[in-house]
PDB file of C-alpha atoms in Angstrom:
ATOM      1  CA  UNK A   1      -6.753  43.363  36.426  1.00 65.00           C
ATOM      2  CA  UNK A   2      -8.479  43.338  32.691  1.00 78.00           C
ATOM      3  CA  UNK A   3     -10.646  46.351  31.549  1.00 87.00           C
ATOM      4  CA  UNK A   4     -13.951  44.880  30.433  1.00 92.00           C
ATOM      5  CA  UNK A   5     -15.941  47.196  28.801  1.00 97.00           C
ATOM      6  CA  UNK A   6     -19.760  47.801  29.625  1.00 97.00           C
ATOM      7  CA  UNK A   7     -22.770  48.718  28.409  1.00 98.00           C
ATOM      8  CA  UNK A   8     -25.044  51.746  30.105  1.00 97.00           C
ATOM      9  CA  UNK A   9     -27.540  48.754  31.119  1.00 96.00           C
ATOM     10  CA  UNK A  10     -24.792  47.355  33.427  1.00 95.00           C
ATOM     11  CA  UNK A  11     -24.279  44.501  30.806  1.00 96.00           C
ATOM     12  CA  UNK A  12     -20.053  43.304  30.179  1.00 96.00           C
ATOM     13  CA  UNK A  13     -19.262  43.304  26.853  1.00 97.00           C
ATOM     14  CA  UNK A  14     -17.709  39.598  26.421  1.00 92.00           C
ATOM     15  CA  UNK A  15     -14.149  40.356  25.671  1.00 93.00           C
ATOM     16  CA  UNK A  16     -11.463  42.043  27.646  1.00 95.00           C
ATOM     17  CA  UNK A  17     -10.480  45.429  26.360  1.00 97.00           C
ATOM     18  CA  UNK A  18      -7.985  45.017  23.330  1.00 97.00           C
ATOM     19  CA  UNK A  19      -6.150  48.136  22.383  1.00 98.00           C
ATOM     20  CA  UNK A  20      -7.273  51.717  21.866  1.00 98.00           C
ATOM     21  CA  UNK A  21      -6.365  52.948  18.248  1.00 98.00           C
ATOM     22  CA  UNK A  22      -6.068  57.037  18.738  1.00 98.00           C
ATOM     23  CA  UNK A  23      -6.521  59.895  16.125  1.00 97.00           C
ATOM     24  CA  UNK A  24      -5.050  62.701  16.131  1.00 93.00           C
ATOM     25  CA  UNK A  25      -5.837  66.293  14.923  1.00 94.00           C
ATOM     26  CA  UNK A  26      -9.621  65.007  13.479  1.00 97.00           C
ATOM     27  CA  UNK A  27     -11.251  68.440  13.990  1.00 96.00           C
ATOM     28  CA  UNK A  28      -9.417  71.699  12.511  1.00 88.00           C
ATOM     29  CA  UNK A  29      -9.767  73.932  14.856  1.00 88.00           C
ATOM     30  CA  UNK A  30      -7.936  71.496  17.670  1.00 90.00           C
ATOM     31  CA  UNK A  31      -5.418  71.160  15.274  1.00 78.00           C
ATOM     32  CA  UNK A  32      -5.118  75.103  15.193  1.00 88.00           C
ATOM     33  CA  UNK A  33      -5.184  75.724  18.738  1.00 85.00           C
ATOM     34  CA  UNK A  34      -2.018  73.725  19.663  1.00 81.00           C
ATOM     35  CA  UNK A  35       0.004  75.249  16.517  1.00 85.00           C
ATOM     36  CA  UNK A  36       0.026  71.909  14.522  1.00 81.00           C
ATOM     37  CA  UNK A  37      -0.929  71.637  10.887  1.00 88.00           C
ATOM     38  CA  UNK A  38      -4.100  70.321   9.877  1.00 86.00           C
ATOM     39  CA  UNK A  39      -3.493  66.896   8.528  1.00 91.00           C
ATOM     40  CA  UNK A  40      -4.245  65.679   5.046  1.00 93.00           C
ATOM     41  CA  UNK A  41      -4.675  61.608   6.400  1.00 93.00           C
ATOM     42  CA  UNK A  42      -5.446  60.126   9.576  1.00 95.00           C
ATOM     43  CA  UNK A  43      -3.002  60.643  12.186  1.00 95.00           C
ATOM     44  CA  UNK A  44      -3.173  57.326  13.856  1.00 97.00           C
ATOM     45  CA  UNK A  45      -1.496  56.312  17.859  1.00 96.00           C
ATOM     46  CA  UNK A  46      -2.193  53.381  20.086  1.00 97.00           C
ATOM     47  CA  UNK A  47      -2.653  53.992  23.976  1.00 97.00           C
ATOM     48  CA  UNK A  48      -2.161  50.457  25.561  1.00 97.00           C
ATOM     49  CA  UNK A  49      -5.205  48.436  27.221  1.00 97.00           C
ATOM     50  CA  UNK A  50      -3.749  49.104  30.986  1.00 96.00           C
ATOM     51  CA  UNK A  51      -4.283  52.845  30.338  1.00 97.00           C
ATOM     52  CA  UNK A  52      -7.756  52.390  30.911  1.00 97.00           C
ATOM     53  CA  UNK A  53     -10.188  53.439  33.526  1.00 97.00           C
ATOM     54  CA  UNK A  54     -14.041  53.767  34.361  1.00 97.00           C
ATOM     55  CA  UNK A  55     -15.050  57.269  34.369  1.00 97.00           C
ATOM     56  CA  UNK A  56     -18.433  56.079  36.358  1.00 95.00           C
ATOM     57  CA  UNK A  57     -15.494  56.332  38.988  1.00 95.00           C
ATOM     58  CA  UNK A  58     -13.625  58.988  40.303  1.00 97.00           C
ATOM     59  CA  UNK A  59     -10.303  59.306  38.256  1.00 97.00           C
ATOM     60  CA  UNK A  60      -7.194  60.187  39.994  1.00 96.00           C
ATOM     61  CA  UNK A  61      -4.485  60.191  36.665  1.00 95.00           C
ATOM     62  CA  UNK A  62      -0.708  60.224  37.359  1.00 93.00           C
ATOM     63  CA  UNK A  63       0.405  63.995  37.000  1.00 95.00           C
ATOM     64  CA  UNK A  64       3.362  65.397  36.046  1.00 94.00           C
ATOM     65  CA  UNK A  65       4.784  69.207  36.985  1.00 92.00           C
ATOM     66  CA  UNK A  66       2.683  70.519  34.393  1.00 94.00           C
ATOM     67  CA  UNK A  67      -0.612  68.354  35.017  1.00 94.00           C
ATOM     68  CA  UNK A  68      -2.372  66.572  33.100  1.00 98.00           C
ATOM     69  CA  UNK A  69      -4.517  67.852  30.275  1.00 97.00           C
ATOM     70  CA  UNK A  70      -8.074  66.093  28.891  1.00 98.00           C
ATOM     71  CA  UNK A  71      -9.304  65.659  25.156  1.00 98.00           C
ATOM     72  CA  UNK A  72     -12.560  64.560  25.363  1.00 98.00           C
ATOM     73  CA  UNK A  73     -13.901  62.093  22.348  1.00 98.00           C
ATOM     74  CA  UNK A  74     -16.252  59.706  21.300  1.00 98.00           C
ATOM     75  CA  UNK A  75     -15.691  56.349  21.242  1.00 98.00           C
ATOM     76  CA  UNK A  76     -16.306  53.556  19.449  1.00 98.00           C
ATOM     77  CA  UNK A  77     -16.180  50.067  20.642  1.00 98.00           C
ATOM     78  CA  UNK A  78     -15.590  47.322  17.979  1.00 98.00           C
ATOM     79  CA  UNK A  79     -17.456  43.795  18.396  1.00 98.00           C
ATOM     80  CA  UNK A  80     -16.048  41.867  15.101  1.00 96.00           C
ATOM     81  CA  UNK A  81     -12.995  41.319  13.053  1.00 97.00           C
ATOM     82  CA  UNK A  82     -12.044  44.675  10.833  1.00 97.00           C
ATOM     83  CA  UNK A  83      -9.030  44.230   8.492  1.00 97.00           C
ATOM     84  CA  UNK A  84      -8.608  45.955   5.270  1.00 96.00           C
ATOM     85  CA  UNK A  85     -12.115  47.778   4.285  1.00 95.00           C
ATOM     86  CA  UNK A  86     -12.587  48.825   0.942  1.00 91.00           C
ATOM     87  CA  UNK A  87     -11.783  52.672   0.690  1.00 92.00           C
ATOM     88  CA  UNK A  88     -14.093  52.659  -1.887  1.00 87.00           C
ATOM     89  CA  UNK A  89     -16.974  51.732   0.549  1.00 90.00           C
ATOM     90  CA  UNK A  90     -16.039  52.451   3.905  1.00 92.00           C
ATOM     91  CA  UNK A  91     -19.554  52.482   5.432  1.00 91.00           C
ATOM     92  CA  UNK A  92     -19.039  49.115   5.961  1.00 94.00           C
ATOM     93  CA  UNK A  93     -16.741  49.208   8.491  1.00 95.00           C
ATOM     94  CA  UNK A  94     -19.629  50.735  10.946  1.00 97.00           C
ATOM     95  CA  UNK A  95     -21.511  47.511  10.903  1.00 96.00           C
ATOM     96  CA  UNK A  96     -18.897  46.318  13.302  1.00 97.00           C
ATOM     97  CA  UNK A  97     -19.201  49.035  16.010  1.00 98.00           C
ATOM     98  CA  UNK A  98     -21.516  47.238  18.801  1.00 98.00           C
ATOM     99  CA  UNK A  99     -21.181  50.609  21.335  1.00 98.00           C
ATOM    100  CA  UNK A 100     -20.436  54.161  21.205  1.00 98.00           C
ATOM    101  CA  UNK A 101     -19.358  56.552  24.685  1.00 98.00           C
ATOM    102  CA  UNK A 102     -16.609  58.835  25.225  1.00 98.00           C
ATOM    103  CA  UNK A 103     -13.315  58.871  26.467  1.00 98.00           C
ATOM    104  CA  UNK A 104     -10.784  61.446  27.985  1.00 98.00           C
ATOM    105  CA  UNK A 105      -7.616  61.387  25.752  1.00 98.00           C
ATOM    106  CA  UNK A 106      -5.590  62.126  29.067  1.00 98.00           C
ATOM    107  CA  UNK A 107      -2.233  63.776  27.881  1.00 97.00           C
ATOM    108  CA  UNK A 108       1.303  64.933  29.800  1.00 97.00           C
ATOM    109  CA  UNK A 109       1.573  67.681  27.440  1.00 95.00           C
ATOM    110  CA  UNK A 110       5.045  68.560  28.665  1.00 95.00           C
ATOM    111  CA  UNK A 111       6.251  65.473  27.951  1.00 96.00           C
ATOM    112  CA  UNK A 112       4.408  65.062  24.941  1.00 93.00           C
ATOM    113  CA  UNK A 113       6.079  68.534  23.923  1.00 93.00           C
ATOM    114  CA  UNK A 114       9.219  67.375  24.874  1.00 95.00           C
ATOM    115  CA  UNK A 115       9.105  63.874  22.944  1.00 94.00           C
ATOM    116  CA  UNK A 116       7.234  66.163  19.838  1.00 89.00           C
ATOM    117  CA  UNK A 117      10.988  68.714  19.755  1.00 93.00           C
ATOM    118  CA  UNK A 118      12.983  65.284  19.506  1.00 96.00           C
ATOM    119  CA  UNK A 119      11.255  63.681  16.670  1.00 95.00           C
ATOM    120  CA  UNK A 120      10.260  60.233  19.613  1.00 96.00           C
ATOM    121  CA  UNK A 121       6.612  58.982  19.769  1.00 93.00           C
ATOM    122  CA  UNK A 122       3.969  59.894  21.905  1.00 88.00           C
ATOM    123  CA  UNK A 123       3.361  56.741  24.078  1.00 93.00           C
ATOM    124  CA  UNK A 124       4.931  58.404  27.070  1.00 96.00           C
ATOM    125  CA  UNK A 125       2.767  61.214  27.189  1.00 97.00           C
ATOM    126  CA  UNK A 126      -0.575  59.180  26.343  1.00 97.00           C
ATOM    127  CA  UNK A 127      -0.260  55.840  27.414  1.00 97.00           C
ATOM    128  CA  UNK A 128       0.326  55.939  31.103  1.00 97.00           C
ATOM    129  CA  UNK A 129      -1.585  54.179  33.732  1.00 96.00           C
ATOM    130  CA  UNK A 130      -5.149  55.713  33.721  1.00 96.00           C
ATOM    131  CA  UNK A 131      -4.569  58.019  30.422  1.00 98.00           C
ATOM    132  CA  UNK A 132      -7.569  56.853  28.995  1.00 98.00           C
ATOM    133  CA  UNK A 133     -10.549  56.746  31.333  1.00 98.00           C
ATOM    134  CA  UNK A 134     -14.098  55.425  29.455  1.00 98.00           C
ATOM    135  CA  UNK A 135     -17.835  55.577  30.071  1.00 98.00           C
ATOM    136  CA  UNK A 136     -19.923  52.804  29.668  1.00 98.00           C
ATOM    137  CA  UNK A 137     -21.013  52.463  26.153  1.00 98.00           C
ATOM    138  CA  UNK A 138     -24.634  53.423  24.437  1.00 98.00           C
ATOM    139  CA  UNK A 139     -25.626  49.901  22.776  1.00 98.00           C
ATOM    140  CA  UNK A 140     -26.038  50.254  18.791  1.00 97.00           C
ATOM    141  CA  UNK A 141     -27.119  46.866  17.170  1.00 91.00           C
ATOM    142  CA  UNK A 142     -30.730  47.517  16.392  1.00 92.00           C
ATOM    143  CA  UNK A 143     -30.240  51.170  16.560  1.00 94.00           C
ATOM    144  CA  UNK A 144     -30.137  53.539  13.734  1.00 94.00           C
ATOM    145  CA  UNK A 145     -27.317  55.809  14.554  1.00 96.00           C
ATOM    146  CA  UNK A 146     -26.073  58.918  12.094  1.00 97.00           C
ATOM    147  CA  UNK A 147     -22.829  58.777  12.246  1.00 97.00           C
ATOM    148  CA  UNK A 148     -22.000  62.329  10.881  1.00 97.00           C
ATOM    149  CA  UNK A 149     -24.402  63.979  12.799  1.00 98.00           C
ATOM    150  CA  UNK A 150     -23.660  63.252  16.650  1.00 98.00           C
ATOM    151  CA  UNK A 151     -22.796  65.623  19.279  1.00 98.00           C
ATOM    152  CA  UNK A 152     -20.655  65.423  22.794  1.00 98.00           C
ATOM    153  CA  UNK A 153     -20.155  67.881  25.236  1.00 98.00           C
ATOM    154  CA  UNK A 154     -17.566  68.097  28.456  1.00 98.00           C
ATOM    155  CA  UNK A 155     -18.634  70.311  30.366  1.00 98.00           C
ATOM    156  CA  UNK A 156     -16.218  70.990  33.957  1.00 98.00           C
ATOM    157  CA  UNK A 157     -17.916  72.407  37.169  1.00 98.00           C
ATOM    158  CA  UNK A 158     -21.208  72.956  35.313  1.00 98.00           C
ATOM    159  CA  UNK A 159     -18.860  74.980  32.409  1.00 98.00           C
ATOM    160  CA  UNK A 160     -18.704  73.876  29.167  1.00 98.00           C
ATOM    161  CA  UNK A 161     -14.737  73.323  27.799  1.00 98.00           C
ATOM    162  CA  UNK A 162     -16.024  71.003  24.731  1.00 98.00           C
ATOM    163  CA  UNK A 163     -18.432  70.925  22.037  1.00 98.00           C
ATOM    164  CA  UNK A 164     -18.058  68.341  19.383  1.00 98.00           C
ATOM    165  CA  UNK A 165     -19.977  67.556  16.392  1.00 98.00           C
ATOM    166  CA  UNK A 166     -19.633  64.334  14.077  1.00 98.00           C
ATOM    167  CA  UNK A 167     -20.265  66.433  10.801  1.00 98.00           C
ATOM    168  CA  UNK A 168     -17.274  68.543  11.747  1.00 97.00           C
ATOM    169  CA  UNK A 169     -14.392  65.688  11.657  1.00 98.00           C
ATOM    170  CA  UNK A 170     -11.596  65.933   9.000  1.00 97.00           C
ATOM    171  CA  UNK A 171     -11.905  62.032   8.966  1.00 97.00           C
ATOM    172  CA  UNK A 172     -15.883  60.597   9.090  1.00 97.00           C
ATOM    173  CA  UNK A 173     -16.426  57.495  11.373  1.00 98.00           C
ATOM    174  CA  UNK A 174     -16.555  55.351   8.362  1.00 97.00           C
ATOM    175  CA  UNK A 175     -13.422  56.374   6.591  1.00 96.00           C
ATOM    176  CA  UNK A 176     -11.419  56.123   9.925  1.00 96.00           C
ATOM    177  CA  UNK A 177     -12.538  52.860  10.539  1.00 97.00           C
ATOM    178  CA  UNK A 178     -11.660  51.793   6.883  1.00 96.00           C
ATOM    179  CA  UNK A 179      -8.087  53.997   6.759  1.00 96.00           C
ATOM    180  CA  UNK A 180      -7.073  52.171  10.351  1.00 97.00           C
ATOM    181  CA  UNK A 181      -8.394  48.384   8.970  1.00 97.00           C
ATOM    182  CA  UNK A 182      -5.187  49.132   6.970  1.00 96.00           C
ATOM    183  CA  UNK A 183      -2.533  49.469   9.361  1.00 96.00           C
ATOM    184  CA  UNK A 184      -4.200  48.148  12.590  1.00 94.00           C
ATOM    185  CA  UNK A 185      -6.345  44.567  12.332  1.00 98.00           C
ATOM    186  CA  UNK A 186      -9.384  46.366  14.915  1.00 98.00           C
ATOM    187  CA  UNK A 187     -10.790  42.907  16.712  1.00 98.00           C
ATOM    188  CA  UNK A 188     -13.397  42.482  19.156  1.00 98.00           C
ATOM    189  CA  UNK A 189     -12.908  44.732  22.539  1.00 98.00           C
ATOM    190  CA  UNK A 190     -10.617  47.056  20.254  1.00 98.00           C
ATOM    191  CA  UNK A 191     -11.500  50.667  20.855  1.00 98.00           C
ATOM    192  CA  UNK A 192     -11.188  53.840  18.525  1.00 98.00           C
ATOM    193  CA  UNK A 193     -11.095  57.577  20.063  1.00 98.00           C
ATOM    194  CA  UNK A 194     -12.120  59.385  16.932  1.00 98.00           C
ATOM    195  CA  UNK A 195     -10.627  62.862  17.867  1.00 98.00           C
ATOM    196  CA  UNK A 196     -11.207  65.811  19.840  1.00 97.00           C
ATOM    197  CA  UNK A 197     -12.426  69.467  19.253  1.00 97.00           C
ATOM    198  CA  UNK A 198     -11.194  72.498  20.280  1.00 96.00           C
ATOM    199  CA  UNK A 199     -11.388  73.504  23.899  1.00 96.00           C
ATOM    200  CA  UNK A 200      -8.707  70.940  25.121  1.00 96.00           C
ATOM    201  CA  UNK A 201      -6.621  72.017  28.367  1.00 97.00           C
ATOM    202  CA  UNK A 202      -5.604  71.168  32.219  1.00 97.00           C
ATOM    203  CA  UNK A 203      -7.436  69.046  34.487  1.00 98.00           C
ATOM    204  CA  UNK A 204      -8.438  70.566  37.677  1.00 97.00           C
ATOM    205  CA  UNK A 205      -8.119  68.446  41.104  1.00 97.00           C
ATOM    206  CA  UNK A 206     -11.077  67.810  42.551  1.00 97.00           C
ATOM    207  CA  UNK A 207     -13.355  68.940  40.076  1.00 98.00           C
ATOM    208  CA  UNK A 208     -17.090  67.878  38.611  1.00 98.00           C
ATOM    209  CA  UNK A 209     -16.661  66.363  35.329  1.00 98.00           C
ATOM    210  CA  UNK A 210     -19.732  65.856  32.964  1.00 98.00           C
ATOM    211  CA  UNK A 211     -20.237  64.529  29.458  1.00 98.00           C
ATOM    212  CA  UNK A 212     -22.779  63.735  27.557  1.00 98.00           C
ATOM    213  CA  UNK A 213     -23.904  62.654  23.845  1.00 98.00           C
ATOM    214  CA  UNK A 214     -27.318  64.116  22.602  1.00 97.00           C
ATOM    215  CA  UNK A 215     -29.788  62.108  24.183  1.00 96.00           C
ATOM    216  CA  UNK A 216     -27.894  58.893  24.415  1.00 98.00           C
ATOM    217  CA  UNK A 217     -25.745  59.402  27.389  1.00 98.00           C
ATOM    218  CA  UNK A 218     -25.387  61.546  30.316  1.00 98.00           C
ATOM    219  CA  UNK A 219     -22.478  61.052  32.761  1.00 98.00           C
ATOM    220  CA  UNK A 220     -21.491  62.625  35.521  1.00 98.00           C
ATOM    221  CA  UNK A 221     -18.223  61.852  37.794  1.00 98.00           C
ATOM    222  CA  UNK A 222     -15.269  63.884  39.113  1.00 98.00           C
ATOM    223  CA  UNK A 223     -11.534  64.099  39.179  1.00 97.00           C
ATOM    224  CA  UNK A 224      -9.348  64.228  42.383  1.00 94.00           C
TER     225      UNK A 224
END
């Protein structure tokens, strides 16, 4: 069945979920923490549209022997036609994001080490079924909405594992969305996880799961 994505009101955005353009290492201290060098452009993945799920829901992700690890992130959902911004203006780009949330970047890291030794891609170990559950997404036409200065949290059983803040991304909102419009067409339903601070590690079974953006959203589910 199609992921639609929604709105906190309840509303369905119009389109089906398209793909979910990925970057990697956008914070420098995540980068540090798993031993991998602190890039100089976006690193840039795609996790399919069936890896999705609603995090209003209970997730239950396919583990392997070494779990399954989150990265939480904001999100970004895209309601027009993005191809080839102007580097030289990037704010642009912004006018088509119609929602923001966050997203669990849900990772095999074993496999993803594993892949990582032998020079293969990453798909295996982030685009499984369920690898990329979603919360319902804050509205933003109308809205005005500081890109560089927004903060997330995750917390897990009422303990905080991550703290993110906009102003602290290697890549801002506006030049990601520009650098991607390069490679990657983003269309309507298109979704971009724009990176994830330190903190990252294993999901717990049955656990309480809460994230939140400043005042804008406040979710709480759990994992099983």
């Amino acid at each position: 069945m199609a992921f639609a994505p929604r709105f906190i009101d309840g509303k369905v955005f119009g389109q089906d979920l398209g793909k979910i353009v990925c970057v990697g290492r956008n914070y420098a201290r995540h980068a540090r923490e798993l031993g991998n060098e602190v890039p100089t452009s976006p690193i840039l993945f795609i996790k399919p549209a069936s890896s999705a799920v609603d995090l209003s829901k209970p997730i239950d992700p396919v583990r392997t022997a070494d779990g399954v690890h989150y990265e939480a992130e904001l999100a970004l959902l895209i309601g027009k036609r993005v191809s080839r911004v102007s580097r030289v203006s990037p704010a642009t780009a912004c006018e088509a994001i119609v929602g923001m949330g966050l997203a669990l970047d849900l990772t095999h890291r074993d496999v993803q080490s594993e892949l990582k030794a032998k020079g293969h891609p990453w798909e295996r170990a982030k685009g499984f079924d369920g690898a990329c559950p979603l919360t319902p997404f804050v509205p933003v036409k109308g809205r005005f909405i500081d890109w560089s200065d927004l903060r997330f949290s995750f917390d897990i059983n009422g303990e905080l594992c991550q703290r993110g803040h906009t102003a602290q991304m290697l890549f801002p909102v506006d030049r990601l969305l520009s650098e991607i419009s390069h490679s990657f067409t983003l269309e309507p339903g298109d979704v971009v996880l724009t990176g994830t601070p330190e903190g990252v590690g294993r999901l717990p079974r049955g656990a309480r799961l809460t994230l939140a953006i400043d005042d804008w959203l406040f979710l709480d589910t759990s994992s099983a």
